[in-house]
PDB file of N, CA and C in Angstrom:
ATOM      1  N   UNK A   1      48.826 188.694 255.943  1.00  0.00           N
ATOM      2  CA  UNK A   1      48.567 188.648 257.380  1.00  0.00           C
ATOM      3  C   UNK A   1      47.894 187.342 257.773  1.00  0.00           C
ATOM      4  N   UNK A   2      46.890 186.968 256.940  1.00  0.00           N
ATOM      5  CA  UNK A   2      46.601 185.323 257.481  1.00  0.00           C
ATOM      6  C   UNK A   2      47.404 184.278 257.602  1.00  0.00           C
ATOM      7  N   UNK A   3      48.366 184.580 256.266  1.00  0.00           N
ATOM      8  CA  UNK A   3      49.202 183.322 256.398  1.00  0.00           C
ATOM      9  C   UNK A   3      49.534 183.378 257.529  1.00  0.00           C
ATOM     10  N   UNK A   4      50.449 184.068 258.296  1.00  0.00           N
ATOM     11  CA  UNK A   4      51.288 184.647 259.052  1.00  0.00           C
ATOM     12  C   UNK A   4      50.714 184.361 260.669  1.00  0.00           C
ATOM     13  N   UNK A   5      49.358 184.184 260.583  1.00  0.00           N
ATOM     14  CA  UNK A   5      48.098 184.191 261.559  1.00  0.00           C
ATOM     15  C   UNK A   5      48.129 182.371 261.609  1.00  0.00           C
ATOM     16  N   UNK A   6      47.884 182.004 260.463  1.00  0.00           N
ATOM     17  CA  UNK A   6      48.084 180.407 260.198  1.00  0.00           C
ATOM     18  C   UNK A   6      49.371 179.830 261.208  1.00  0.00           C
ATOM     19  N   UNK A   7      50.127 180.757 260.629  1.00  0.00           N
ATOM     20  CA  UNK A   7      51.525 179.692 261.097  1.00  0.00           C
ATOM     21  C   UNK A   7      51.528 180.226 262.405  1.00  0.00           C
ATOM     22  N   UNK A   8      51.652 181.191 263.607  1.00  0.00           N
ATOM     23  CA  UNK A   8      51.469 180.852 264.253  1.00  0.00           C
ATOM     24  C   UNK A   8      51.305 180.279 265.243  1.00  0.00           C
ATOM     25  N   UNK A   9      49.309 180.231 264.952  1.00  0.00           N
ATOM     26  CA  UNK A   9      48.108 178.968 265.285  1.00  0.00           C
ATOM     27  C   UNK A   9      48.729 177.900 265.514  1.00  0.00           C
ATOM     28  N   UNK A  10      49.296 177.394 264.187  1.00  0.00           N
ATOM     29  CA  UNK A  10      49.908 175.791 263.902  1.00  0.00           C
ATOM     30  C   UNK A  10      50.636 175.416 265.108  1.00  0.00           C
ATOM     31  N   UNK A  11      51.453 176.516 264.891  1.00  0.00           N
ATOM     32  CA  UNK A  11      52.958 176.862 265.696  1.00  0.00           C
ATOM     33  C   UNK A  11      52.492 176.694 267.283  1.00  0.00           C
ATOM     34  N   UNK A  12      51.497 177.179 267.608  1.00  0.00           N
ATOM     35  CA  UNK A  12      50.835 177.016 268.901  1.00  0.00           C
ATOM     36  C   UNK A  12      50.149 175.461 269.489  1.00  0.00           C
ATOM     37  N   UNK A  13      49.569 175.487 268.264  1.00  0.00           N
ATOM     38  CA  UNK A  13      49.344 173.924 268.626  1.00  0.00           C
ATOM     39  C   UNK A  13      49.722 172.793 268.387  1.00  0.00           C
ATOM     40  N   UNK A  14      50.668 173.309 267.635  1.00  0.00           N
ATOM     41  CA  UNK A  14      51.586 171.703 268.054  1.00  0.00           C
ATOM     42  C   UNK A  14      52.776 171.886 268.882  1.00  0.00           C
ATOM     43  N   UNK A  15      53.236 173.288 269.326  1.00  0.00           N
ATOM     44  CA  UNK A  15      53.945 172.877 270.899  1.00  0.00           C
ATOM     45  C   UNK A  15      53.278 172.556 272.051  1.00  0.00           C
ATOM     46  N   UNK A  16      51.830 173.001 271.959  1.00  0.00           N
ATOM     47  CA  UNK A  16      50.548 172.209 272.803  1.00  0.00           C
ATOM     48  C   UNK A  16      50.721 170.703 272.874  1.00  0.00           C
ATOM     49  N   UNK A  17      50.443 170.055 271.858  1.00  0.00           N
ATOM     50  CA  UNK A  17      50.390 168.660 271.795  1.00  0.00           C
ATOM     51  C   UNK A  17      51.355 167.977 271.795  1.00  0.00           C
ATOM     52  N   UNK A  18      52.908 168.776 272.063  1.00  0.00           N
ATOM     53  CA  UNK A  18      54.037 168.164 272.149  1.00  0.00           C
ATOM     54  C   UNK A  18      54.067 167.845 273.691  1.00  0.00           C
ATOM     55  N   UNK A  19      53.654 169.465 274.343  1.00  0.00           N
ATOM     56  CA  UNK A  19      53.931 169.542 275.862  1.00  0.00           C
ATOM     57  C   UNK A  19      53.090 168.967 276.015  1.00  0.00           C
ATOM     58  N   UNK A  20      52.049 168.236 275.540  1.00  0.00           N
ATOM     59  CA  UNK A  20      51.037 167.245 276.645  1.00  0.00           C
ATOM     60  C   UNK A  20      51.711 166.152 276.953  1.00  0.00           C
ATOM     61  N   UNK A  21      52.571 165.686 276.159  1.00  0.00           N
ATOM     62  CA  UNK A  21      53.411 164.367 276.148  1.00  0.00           C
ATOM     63  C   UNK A  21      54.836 164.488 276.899  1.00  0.00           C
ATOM     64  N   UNK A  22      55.266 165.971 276.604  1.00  0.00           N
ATOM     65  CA  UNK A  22      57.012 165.647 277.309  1.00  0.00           C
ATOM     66  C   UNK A  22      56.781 166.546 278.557  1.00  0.00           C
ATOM     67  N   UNK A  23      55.821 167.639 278.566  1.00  0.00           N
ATOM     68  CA  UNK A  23      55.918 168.229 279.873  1.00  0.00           C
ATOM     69  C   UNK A  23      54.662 167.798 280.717  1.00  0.00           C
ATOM     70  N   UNK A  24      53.726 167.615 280.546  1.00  0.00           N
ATOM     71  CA  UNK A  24      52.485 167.150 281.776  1.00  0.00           C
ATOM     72  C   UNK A  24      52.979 165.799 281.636  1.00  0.00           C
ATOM     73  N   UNK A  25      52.858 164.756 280.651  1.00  0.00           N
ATOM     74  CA  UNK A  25      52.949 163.205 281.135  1.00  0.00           C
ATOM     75  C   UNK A  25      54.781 163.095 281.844  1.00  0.00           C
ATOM     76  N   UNK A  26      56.008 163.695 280.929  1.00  0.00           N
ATOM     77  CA  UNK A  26      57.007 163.375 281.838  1.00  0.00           C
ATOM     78  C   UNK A  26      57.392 162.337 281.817  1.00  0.00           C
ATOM     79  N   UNK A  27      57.477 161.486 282.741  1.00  0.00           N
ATOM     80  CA  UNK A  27      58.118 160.671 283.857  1.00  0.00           C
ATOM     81  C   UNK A  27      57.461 159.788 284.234  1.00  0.00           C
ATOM     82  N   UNK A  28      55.815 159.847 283.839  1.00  0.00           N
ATOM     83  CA  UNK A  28      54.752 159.069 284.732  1.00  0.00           C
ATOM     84  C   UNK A  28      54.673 157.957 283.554  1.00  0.00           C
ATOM     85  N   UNK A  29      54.152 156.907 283.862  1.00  0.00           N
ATOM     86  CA  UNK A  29      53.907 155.629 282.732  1.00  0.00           C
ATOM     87  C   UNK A  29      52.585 156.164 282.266  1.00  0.00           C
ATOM     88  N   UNK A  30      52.410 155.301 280.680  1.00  0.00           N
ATOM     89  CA  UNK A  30      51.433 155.744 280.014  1.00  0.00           C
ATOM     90  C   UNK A  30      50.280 154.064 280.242  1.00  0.00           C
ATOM     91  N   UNK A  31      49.211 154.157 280.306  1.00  0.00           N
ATOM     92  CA  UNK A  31      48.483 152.840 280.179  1.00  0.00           C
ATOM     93  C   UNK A  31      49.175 152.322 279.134  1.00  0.00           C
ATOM     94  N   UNK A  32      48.649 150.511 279.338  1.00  0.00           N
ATOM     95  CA  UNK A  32      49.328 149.841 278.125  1.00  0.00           C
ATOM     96  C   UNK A  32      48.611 150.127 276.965  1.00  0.00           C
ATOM     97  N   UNK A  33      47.213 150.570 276.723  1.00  0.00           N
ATOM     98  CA  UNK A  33      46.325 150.233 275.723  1.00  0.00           C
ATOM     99  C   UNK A  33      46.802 151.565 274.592  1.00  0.00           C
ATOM    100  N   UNK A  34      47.469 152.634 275.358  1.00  0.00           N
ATOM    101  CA  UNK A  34      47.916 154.057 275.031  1.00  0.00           C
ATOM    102  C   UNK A  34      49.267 153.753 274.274  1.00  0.00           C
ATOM    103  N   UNK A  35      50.166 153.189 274.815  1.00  0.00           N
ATOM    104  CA  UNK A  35      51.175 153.107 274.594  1.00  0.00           C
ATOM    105  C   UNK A  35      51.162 151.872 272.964  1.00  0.00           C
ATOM    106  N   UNK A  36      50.160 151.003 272.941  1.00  0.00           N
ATOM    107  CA  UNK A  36      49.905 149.829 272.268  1.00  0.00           C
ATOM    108  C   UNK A  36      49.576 151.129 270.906  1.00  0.00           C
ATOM    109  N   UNK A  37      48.871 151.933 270.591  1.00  0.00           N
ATOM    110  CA  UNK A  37      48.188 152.822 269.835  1.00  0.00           C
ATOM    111  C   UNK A  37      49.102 154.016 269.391  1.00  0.00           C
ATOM    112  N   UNK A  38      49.917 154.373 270.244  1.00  0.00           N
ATOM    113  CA  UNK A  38      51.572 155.159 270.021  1.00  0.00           C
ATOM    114  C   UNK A  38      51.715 154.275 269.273  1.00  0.00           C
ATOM    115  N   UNK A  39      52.801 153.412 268.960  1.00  0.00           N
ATOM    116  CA  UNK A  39      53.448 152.525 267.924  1.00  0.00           C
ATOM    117  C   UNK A  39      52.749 152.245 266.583  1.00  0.00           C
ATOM    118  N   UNK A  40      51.553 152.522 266.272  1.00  0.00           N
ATOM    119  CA  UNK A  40      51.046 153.108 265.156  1.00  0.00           C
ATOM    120  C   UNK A  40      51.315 154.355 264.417  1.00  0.00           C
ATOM    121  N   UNK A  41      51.685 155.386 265.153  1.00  0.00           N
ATOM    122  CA  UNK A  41      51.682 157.163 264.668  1.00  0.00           C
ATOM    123  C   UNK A  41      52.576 156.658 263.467  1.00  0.00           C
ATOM    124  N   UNK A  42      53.783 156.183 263.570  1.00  0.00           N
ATOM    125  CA  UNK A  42      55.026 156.479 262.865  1.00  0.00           C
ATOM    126  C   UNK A  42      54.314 155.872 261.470  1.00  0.00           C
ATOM    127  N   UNK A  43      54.179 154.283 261.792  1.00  0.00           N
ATOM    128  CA  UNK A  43      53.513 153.896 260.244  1.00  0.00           C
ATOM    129  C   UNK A  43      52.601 154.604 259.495  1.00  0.00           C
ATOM    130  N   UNK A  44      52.066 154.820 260.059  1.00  0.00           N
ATOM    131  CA  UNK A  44      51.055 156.094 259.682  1.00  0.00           C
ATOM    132  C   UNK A  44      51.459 157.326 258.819  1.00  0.00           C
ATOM    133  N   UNK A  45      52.540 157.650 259.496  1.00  0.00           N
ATOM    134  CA  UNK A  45      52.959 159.446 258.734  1.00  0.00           C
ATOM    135  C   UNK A  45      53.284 159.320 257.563  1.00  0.00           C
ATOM    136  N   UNK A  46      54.248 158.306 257.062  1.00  0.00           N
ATOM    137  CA  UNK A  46      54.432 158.207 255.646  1.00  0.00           C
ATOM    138  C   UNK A  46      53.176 157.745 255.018  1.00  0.00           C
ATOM    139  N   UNK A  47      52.902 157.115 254.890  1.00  0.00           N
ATOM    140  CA  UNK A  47      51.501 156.721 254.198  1.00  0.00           C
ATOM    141  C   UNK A  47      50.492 158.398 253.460  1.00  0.00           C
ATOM    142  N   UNK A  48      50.355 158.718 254.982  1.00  0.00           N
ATOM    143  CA  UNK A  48      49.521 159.878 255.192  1.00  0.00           C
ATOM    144  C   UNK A  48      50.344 161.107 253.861  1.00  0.00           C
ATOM    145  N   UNK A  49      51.612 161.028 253.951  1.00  0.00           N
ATOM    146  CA  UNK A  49      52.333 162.418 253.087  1.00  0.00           C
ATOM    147  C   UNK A  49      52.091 161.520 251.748  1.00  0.00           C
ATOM    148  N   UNK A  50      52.444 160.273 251.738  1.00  0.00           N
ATOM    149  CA  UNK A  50      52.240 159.572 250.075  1.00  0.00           C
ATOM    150  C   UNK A  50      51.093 159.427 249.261  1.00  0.00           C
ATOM    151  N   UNK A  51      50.264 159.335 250.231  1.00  0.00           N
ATOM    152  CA  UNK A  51      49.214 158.933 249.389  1.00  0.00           C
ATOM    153  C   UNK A  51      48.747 159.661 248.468  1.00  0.00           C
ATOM    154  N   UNK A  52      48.345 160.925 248.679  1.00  0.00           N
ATOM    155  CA  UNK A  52      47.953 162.206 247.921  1.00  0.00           C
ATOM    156  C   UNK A  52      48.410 161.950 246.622  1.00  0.00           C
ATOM    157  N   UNK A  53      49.965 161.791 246.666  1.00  0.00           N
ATOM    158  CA  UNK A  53      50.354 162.208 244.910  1.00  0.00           C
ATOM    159  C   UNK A  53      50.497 161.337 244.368  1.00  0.00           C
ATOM    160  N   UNK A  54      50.261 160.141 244.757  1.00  0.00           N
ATOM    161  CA  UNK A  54      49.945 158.963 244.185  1.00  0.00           C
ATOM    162  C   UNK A  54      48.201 158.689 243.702  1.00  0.00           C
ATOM    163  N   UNK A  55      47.452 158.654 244.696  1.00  0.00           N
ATOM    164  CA  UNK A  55      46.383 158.458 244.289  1.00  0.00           C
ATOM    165  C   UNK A  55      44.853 159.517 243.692  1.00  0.00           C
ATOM    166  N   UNK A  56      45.518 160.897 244.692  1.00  0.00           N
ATOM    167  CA  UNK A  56      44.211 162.082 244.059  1.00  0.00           C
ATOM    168  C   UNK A  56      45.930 162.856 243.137  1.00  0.00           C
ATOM    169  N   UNK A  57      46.365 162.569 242.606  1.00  0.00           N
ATOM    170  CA  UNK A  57      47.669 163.792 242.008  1.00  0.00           C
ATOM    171  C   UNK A  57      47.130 165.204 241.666  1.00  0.00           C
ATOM    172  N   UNK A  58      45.703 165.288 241.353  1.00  0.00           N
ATOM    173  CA  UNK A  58      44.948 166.238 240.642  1.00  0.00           C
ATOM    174  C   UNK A  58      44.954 167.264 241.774  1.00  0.00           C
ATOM    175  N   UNK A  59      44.780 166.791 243.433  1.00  0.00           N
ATOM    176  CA  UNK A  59      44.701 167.590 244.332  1.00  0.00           C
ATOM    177  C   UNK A  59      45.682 168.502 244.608  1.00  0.00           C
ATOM    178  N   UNK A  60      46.761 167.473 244.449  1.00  0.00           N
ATOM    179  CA  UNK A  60      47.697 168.482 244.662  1.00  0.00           C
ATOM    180  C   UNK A  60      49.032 168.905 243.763  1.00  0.00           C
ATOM    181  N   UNK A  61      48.221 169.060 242.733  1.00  0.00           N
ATOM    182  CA  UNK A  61      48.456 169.918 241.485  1.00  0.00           C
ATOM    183  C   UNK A  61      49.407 169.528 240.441  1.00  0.00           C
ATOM    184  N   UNK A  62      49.727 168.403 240.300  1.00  0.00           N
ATOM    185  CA  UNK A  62      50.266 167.586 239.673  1.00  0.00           C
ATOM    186  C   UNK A  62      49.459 166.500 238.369  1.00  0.00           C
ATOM    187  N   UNK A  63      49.785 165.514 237.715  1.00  0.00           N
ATOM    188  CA  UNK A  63      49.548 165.106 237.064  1.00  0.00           C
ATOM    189  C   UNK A  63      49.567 163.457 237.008  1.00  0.00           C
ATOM    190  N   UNK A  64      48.767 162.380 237.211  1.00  0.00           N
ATOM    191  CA  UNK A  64      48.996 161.106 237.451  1.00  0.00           C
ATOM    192  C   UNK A  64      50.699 160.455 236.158  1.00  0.00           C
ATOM    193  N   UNK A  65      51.116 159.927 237.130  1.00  0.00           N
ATOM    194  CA  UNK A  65      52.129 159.568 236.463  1.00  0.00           C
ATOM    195  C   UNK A  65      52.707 158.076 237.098  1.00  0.00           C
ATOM    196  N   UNK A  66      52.846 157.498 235.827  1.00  0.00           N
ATOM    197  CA  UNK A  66      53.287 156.185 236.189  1.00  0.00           C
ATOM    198  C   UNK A  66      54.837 155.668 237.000  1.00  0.00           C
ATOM    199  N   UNK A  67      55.418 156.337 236.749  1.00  0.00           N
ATOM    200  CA  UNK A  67      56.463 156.197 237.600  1.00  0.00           C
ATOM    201  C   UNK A  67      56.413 156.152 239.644  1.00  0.00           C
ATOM    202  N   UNK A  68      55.118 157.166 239.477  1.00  0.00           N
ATOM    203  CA  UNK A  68      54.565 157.262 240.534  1.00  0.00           C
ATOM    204  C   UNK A  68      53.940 155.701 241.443  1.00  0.00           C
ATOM    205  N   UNK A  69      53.140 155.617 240.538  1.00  0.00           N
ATOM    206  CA  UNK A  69      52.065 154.282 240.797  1.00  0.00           C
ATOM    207  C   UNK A  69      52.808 153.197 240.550  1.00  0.00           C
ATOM    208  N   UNK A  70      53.745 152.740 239.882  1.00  0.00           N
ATOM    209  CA  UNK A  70      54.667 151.501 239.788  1.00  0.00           C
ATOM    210  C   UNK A  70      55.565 151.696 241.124  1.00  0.00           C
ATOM    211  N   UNK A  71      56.013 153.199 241.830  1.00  0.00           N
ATOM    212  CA  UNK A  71      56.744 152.749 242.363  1.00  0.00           C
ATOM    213  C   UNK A  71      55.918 152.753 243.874  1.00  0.00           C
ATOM    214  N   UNK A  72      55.226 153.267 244.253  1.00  0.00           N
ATOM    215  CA  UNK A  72      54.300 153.189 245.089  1.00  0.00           C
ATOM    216  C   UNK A  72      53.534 151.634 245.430  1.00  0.00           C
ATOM    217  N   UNK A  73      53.548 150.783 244.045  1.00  0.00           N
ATOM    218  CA  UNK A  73      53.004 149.446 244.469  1.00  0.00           C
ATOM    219  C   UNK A  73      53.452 148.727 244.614  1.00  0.00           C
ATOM    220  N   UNK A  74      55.246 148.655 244.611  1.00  0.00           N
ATOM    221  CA  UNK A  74      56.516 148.365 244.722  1.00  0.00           C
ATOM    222  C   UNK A  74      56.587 148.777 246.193  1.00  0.00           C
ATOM    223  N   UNK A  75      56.864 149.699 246.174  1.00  0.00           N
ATOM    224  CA  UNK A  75      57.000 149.816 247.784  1.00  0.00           C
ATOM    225  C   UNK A  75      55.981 149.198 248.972  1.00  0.00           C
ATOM    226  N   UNK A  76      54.968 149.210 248.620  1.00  0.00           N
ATOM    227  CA  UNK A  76      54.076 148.727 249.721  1.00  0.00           C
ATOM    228  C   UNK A  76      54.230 147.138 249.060  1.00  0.00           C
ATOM    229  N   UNK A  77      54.359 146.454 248.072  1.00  0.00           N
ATOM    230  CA  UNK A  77      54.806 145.136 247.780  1.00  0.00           C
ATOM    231  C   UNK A  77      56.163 144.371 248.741  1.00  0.00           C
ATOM    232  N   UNK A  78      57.362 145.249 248.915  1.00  0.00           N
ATOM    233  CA  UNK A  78      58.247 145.072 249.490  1.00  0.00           C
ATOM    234  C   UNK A  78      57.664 145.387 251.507  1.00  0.00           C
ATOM    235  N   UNK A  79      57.544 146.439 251.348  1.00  0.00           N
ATOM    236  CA  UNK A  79      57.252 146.646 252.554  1.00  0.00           C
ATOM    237  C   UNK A  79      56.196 145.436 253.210  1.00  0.00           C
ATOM    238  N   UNK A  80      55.019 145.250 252.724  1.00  0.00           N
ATOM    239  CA  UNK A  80      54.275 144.246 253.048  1.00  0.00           C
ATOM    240  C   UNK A  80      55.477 143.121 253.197  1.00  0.00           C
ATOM    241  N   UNK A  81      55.847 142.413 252.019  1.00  0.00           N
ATOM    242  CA  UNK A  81      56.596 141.064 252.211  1.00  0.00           C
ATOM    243  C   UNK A  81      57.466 141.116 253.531  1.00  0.00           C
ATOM    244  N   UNK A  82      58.669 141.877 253.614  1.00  0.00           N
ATOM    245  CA  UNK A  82      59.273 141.875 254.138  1.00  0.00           C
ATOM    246  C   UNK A  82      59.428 142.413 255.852  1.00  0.00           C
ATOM    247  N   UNK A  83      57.949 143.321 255.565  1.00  0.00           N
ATOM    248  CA  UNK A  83      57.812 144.136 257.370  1.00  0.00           C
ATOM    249  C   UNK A  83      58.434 144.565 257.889  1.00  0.00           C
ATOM    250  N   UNK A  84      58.918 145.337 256.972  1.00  0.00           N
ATOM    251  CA  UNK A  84      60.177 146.811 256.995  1.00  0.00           C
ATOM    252  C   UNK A  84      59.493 147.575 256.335  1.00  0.00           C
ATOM    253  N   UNK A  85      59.427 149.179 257.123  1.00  0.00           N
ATOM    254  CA  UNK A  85      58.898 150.078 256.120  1.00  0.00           C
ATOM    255  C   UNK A  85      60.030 150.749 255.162  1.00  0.00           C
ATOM    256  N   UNK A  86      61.519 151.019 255.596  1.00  0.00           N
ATOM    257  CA  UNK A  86      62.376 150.793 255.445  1.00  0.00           C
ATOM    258  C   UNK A  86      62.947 150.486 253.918  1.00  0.00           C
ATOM    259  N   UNK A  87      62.821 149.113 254.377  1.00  0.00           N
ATOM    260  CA  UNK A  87      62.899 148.562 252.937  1.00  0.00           C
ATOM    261  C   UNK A  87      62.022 148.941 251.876  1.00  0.00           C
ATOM    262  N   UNK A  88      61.152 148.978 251.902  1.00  0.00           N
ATOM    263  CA  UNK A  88      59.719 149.527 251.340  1.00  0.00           C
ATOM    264  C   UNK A  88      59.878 150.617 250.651  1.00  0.00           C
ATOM    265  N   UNK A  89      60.266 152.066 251.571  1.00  0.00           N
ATOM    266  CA  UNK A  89      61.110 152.874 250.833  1.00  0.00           C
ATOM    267  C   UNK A  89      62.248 153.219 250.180  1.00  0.00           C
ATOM    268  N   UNK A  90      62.978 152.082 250.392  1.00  0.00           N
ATOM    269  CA  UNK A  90      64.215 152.499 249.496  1.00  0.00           C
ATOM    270  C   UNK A  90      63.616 151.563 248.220  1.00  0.00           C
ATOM    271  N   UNK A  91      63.170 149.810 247.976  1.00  0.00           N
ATOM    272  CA  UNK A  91      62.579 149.817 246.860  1.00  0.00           C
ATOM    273  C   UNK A  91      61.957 150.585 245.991  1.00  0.00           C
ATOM    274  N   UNK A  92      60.667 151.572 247.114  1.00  0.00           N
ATOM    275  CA  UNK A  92      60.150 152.713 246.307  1.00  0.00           C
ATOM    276  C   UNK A  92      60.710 153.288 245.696  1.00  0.00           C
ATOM    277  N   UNK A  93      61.791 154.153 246.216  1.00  0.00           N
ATOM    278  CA  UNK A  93      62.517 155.312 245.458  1.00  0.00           C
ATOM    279  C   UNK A  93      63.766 154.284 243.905  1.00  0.00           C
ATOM    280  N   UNK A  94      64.282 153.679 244.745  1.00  0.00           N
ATOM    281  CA  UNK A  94      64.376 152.845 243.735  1.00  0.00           C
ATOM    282  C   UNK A  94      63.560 152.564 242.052  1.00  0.00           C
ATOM    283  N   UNK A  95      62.484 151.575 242.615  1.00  0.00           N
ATOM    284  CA  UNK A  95      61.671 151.471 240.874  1.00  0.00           C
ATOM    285  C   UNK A  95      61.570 152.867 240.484  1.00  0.00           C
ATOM    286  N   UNK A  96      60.683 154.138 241.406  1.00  0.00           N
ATOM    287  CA  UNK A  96      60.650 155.487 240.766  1.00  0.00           C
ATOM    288  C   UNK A  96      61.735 156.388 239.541  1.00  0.00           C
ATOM    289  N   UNK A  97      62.565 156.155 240.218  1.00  0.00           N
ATOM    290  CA  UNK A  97      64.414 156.249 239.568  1.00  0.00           C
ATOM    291  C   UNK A  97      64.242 155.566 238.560  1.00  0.00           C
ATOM    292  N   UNK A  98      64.384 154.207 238.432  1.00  0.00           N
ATOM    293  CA  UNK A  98      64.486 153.218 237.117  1.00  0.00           C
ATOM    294  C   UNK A  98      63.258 153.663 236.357  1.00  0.00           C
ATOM    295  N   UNK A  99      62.169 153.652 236.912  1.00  0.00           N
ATOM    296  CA  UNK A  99      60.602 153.540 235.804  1.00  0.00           C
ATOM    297  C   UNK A  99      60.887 154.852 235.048  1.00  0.00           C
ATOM    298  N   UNK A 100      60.885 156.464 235.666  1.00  0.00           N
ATOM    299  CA  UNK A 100      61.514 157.692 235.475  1.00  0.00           C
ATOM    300  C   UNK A 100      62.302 157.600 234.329  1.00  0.00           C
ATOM    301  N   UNK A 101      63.348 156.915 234.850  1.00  0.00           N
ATOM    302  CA  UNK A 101      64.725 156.893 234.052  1.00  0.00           C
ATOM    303  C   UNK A 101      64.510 156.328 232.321  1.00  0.00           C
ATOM    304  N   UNK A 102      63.787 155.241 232.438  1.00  0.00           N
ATOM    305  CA  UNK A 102      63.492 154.725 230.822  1.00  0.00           C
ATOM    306  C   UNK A 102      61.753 155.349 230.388  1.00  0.00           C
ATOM    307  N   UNK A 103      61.493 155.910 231.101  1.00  0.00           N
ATOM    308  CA  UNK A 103      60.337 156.777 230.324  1.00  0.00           C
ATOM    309  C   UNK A 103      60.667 157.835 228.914  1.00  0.00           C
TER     310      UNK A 103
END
């Protein structure tokens, strides 16, 4: 029953925080300083899901592994150079595959 209570909750508040954006704002312009701070979220989300099993792995129940961390410093290597996140991730998954592969 909690889970169930959880999802939901969740479920509630994030069609909340959707409709603050597509149904109250709409149509109306957003300040520039708002809109400047939007264009951050996206870079952000990947980072935010990667980091975990790369850097605490213990948290979330896994085991540090190098395939992990080679390809993770690969990706933000590419991504940095090039200023594509894009690219960044397909290098990532890339070395992961190869490092994986000859382990």
């Amino acid at each position: 029953m909690n889970v169930w209570a959880i999802i939901v909750i969740l479920g509630v508040l994030t069609y909340l925080t959707r409709f603050a954006f597509l149904g109250l704002v709409g149509n109306r312009p957003l300040p520039a300083w708002f809109e400047r701070h939007l264009r951050y979220t996206a870079v952000s989300i990947l980072p935010a899901l990667a980091v975990p099993l790369v850097v605490w792995p213990d948290a979330v129940g896994t085991a540090p592994e190098l395939a992990r961390l080679v390809a993770a410093g690969a990706a933000l290597g590419v991504a940095a150079w090039r200023r594509d996140a894009i690219a960044g991730v397909i290098a990532g998954g890339l070395v992961m595959v190869l490092v994986a592969a000859f382990q």
